[in-house]
Short mmCIF file of C-alpha atoms in Angstrom, two decimals:
data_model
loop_
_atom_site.label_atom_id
_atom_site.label_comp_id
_atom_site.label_asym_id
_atom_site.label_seq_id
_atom_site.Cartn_x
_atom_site.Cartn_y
_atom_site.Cartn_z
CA UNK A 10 108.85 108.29 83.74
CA UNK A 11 106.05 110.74 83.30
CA UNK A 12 103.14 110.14 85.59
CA UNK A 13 99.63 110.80 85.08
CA UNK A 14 96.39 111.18 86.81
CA UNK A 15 93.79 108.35 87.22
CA UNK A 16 90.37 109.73 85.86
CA UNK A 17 89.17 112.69 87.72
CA UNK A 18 91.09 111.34 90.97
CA UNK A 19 94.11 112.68 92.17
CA UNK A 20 95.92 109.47 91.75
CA UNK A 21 98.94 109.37 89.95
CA UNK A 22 100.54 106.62 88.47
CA UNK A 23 103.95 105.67 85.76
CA UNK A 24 102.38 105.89 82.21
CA UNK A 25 103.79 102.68 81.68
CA UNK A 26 102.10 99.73 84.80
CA UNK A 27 104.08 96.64 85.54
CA UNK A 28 102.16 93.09 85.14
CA UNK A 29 103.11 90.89 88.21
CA UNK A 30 101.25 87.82 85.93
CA UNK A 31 104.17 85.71 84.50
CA UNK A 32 105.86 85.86 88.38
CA UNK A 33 105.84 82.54 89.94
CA UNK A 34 105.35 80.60 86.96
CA UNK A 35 107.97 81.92 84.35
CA UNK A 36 109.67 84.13 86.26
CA UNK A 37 111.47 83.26 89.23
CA UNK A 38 111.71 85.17 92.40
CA UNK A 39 115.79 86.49 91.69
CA UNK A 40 114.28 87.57 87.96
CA UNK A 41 111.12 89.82 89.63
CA UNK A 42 113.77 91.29 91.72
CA UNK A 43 115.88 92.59 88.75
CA UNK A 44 113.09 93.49 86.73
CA UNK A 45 111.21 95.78 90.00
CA UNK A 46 114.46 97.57 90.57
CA UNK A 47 114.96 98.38 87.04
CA UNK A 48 111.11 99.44 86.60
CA UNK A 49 111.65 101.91 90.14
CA UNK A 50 114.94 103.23 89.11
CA UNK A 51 113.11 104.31 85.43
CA UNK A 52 110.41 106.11 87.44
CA UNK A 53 107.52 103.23 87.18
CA UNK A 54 105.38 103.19 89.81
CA UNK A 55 102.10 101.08 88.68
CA UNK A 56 102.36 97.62 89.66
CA UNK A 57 99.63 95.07 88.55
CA UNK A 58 98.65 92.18 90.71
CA UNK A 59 95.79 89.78 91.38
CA UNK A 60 95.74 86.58 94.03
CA UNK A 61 95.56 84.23 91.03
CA UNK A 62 98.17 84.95 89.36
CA UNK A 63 100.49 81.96 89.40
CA UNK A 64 98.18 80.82 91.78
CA UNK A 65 98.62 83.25 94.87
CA UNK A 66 103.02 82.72 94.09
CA UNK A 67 102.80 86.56 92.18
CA UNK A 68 102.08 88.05 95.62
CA UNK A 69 104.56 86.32 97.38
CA UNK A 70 107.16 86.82 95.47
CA UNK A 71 106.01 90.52 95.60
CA UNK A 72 105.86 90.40 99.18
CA UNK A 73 109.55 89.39 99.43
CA UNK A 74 110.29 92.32 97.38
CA UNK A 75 108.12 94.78 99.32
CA UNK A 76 110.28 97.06 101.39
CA UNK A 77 113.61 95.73 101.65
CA UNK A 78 113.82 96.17 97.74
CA UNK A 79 111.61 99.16 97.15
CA UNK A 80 109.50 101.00 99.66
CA UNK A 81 105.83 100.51 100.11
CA UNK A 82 104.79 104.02 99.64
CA UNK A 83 107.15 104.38 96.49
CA UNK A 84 104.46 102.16 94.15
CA UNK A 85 100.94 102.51 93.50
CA UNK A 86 99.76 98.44 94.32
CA UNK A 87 96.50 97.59 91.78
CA UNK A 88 94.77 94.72 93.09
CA UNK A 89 92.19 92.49 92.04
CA UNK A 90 89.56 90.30 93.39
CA UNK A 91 85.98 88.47 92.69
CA UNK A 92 87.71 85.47 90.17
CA UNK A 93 88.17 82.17 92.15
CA UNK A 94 89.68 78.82 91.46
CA UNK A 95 86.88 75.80 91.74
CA UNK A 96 86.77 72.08 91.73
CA UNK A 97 84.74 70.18 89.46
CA UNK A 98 81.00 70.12 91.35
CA UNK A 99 81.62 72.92 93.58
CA UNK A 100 78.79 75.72 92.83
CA UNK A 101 79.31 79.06 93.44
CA UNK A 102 75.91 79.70 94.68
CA UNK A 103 72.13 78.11 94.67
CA UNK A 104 71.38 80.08 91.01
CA UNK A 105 74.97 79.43 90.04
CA UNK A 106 75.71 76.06 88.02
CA UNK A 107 79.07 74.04 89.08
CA UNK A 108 81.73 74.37 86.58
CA UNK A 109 82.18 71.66 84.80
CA UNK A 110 86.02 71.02 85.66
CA UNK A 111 88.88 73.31 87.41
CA UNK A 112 89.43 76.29 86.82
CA UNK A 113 88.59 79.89 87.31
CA UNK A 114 85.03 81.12 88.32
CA UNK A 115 83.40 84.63 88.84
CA UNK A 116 81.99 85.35 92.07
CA UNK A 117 81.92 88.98 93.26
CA UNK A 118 79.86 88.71 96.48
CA UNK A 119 80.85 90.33 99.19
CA UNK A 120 81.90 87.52 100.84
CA UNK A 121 84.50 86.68 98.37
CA UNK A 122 85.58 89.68 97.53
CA UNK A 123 86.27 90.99 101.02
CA UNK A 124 88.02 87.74 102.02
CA UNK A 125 90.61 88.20 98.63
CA UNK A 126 91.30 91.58 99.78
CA UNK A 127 91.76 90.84 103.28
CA UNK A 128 93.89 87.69 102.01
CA UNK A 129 96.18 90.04 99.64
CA UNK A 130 97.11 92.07 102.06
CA UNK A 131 98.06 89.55 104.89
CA UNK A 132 100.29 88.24 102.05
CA UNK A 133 101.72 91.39 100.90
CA UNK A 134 101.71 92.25 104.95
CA UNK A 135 100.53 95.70 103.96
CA UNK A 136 97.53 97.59 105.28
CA UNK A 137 96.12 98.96 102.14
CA UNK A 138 95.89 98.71 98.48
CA UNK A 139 96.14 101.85 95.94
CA UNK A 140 93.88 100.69 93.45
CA UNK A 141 91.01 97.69 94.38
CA UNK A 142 89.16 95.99 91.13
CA UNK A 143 86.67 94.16 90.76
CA UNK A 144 88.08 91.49 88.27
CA UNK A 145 85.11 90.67 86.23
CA UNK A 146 81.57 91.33 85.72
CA UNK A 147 79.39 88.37 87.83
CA UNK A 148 75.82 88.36 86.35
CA UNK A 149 74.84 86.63 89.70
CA UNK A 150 75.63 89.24 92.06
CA UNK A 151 73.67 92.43 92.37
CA UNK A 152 75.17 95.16 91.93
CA UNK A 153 73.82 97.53 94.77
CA UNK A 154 76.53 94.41 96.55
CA UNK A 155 79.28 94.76 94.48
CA UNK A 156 78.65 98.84 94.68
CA UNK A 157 78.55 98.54 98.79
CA UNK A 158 81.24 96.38 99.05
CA UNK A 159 83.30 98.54 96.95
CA UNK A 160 82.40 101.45 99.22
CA UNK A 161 83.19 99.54 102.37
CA UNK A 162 86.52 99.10 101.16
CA UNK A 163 87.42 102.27 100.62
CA UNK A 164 85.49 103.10 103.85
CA UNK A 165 87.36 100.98 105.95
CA UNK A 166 91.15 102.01 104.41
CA UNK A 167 91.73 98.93 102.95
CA UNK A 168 91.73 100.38 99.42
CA UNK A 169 92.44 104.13 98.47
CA UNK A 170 90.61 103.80 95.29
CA UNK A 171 88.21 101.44 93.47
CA UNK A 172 88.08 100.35 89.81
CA UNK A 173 86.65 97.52 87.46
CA UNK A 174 88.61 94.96 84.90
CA UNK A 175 87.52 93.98 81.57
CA UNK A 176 84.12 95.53 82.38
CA UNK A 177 81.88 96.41 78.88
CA UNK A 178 80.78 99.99 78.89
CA UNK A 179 77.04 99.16 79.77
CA UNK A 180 78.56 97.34 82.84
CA UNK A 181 81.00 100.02 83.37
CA UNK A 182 78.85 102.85 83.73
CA UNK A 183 76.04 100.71 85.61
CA UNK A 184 78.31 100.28 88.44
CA UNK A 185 79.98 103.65 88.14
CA UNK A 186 76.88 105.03 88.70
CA UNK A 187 76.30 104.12 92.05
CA UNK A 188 79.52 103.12 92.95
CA UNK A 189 83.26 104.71 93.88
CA UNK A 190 85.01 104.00 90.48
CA UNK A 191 87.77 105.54 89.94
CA UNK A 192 90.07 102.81 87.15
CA UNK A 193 89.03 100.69 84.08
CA UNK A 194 91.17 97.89 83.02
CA UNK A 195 90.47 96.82 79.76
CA UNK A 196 92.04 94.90 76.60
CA UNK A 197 93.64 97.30 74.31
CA UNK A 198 95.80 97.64 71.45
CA UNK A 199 96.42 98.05 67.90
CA UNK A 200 94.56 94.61 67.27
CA UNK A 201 91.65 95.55 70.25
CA UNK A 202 90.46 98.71 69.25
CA UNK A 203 87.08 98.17 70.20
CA UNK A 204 87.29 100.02 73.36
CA UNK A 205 87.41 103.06 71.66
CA UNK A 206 83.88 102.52 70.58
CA UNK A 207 82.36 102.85 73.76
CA UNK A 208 84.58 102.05 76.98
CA UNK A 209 86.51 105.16 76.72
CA UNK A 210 83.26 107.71 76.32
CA UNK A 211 81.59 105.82 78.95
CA UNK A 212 84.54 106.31 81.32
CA UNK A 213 85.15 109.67 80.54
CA UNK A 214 81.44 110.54 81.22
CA UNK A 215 81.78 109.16 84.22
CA UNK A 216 85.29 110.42 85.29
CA UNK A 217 87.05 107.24 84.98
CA UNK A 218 90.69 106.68 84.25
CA UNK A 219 91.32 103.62 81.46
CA UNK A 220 94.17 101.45 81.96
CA UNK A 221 94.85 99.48 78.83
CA UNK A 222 95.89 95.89 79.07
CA UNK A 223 97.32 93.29 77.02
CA UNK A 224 98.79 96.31 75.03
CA UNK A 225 101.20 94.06 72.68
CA UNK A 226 97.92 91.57 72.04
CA UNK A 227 99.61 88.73 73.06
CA UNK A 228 103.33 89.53 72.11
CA UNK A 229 102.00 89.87 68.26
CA UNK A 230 102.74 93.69 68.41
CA UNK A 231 106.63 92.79 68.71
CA UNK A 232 107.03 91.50 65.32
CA UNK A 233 108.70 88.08 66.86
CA UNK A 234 105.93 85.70 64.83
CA UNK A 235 106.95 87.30 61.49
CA UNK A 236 109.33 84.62 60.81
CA UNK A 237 107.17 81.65 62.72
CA UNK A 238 106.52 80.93 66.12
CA UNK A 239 109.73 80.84 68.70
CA UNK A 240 109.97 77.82 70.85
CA UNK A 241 109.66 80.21 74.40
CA UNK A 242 107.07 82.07 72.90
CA UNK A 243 103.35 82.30 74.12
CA UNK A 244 102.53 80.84 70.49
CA UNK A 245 104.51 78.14 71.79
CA UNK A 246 102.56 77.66 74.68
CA UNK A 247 100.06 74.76 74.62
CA UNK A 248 97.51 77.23 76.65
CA UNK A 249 97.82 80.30 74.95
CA UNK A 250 98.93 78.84 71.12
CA UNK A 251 94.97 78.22 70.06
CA UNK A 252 94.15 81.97 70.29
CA UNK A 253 97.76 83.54 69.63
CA UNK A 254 97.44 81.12 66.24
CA UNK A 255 93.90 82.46 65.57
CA UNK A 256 95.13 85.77 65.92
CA UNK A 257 98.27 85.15 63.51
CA UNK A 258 95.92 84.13 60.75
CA UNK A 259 94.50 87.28 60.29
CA UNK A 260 95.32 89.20 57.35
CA UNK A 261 94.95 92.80 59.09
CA UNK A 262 97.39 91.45 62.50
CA UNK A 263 100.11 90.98 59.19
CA UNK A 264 99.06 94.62 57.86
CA UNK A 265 99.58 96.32 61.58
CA UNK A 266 102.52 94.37 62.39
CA UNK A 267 104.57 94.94 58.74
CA UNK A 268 103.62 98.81 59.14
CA UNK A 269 104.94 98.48 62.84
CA UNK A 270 108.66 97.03 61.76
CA UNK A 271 108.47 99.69 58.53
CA UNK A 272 108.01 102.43 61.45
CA UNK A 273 110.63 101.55 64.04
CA UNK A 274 113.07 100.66 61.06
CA UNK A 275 112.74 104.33 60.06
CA UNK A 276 112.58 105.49 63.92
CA UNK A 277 115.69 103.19 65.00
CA UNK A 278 113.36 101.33 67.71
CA UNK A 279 111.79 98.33 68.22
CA UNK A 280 108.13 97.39 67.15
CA UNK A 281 107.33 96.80 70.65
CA UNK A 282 108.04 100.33 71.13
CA UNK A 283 106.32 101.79 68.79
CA UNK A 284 102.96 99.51 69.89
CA UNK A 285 103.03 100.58 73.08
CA UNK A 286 103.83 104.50 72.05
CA UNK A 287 100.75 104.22 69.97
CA UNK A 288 98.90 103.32 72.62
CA UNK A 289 100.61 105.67 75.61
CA UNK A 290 98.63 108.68 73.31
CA UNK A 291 95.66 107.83 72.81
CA UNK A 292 93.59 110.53 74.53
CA UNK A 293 91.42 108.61 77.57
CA UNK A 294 94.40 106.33 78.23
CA UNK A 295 95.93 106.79 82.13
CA UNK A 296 98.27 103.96 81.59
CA UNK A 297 98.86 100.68 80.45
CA UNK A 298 99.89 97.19 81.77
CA UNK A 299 102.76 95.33 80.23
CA UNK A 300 104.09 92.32 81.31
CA UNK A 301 108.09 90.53 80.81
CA UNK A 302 109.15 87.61 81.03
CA UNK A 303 112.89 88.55 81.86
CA UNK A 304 115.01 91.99 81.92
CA UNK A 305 115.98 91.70 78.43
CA UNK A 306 112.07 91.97 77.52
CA UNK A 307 111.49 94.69 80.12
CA UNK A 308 114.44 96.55 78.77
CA UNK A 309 112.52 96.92 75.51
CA UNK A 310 108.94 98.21 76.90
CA UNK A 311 110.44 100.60 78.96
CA UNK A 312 112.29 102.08 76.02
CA UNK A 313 108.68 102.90 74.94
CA UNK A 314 108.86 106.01 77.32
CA UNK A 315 111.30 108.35 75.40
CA UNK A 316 110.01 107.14 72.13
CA UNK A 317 108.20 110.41 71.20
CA UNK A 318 105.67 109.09 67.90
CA UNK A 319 105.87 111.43 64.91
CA UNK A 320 102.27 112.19 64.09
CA UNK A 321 102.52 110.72 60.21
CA UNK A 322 103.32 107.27 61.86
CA UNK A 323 100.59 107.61 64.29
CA UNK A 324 98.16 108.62 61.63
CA UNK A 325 99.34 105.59 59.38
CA UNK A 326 99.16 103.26 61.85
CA UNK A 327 95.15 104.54 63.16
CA UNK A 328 94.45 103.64 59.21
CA UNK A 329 96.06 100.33 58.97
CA UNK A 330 94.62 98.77 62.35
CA UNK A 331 91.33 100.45 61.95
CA UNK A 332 88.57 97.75 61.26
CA UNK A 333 86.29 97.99 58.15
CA UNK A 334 82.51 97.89 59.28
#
């Protein structure tokens, strides 16, 4: 798998990052195991992870994988930390108000974010990270902290380099500015193409390496919702249907998605493939995130890598998902 550089860092990571998010809750320990090895033997070495993912089980599971199965220093770990999980009343801070029932909260003060780092690698029983993220933007926080604690990190060897999730480009390059970013995660595909607006020229001003996430939007991009909505689907899913549904409704998500089964039809591939080959050359793009449920769905994205996109297809498909201001 080609590898590329991060930015203006001399990181290098796979062109193609595996998400850790589905392990734990629907995918089992023997399942990550299959699908690591098979990402490591095709040359991947970007591996997404964050302490809530399946609740803190995505790192253990990771751990037990961790150098019997593949050796530390043969993947590039991405981190995340700053989003926490809160019970109804319990404030984040004197300015912040309680949520109003469980669930996930912001909070990127130093405090929390040192003590998730710290805490991912005691579970992953590792003494660094590769990539450290903030995980979202906390309007409560200063950011001379967030900037400090970021350098700290990277001070102290706990992180090699820092980066920002799902950051807008005004929040991007604030903290860029006066802090050691290096890696923006951010939402895109052929149905989020609003990063291209300004998240990419904001990260390439500042030397910043994008990336992408949720690259399939959701598992739209594969085509498997042409035909209705499969029972072990995310559509399916009583947490994600509302905004997979919303999505579906969309008259231009039908328009990207037919011109995506017209292309691989003609290329011999899979939709999925050509989605995420659309997205691999974009210029500004370092690499992108893609999750699987199970081999057979791993199988496909990595498949993505030889796909080489003829530049008529790539052209049609800029015109059909580009939105009409």
């Amino acid at each position: 798998m080609e590898q590329r550089t991060v930015g203006r860092s001399g990181l290098r990571v796979s062109r193609i990052g595996l998400a850790t998010h589905t392990w734990g809750t629907h995918t089992d320990a023997d399942e990550a195991a299959v699908q690591l090895t098979a990402f490591t033997e095709a040359g991947g070495t970007l591996i997404d992870l964050s302490p809530v993912y399946g609740d803190g089980a995505a790192q253990q599971i990771l751990a037990g994988l961790l150098g019997d199965l593949v050796a530390r220093d043969e993947v590039v770990l991405s981190g995340s930390a700053g989003v926490v999980m809160h019970a109804p009343g319990a404030g984040v801070g004197d300015s912040v108000p309680a949520p109003a029932a469980v669930g996930p909260v912001v909070d990127s003060s130093r405090r929390t974010l040192l003590r998730q780092l710290d805490r991912t690698l005691l579970d992953l029983n590792i003494d660094h990270l590769d990539i450290w993220s903030i995980a979202a933007w906390d309007p409560y926080t200063p950011l001379d902290e967030v900037a400090a604690t970021l350098d700290t990190a990277v001070r102290s060897g706990r992180t090699r380099y820092a980066g920002v999730r799902g950051f807008a480009a005004w929040q991007l390059a604030s903290l860029a500015a006066i802090g050691p970013i290096t890696a923006a995660q951010s939402p895109y595909s052929l149905l989020a193409r609003g990063t291209e607006n300004e998240v990419i020229p904001a990260a390439r001003h500042h030397g910043v390496g994008i990336i992408a996430s949720a690259p399939l939007a959701g598992g739209i991009l594969t085509g498997k919702y042409r035909n209705g909505v499969p029972a072990d689907s995310r559509g399916a899913d009583e947490a994600t249907a509302a905004e997979i549904r919303r999505r579906l409704d969309d008259d231009r998500a039908t328009r990207v998605v037919d011109a995506l089964v017209t292309a691989a039809d003609g290329l011999g591939t899979s939709p999925l493939a050509v989605a995420l080959a659309w997205i691999r050359d974009r210029p500004g793009i370092a690499s992108m995130i893609v999750g699987a449920r199970d081999i057979g769905q791993l199988t496909g994205v990595l498949a993505a890598e030889t796909l080489e996109l003829p530049r008529a297809i790539a052209a049609a498909l800029d015109d059909v998902s580009a939105r009409s201001e």
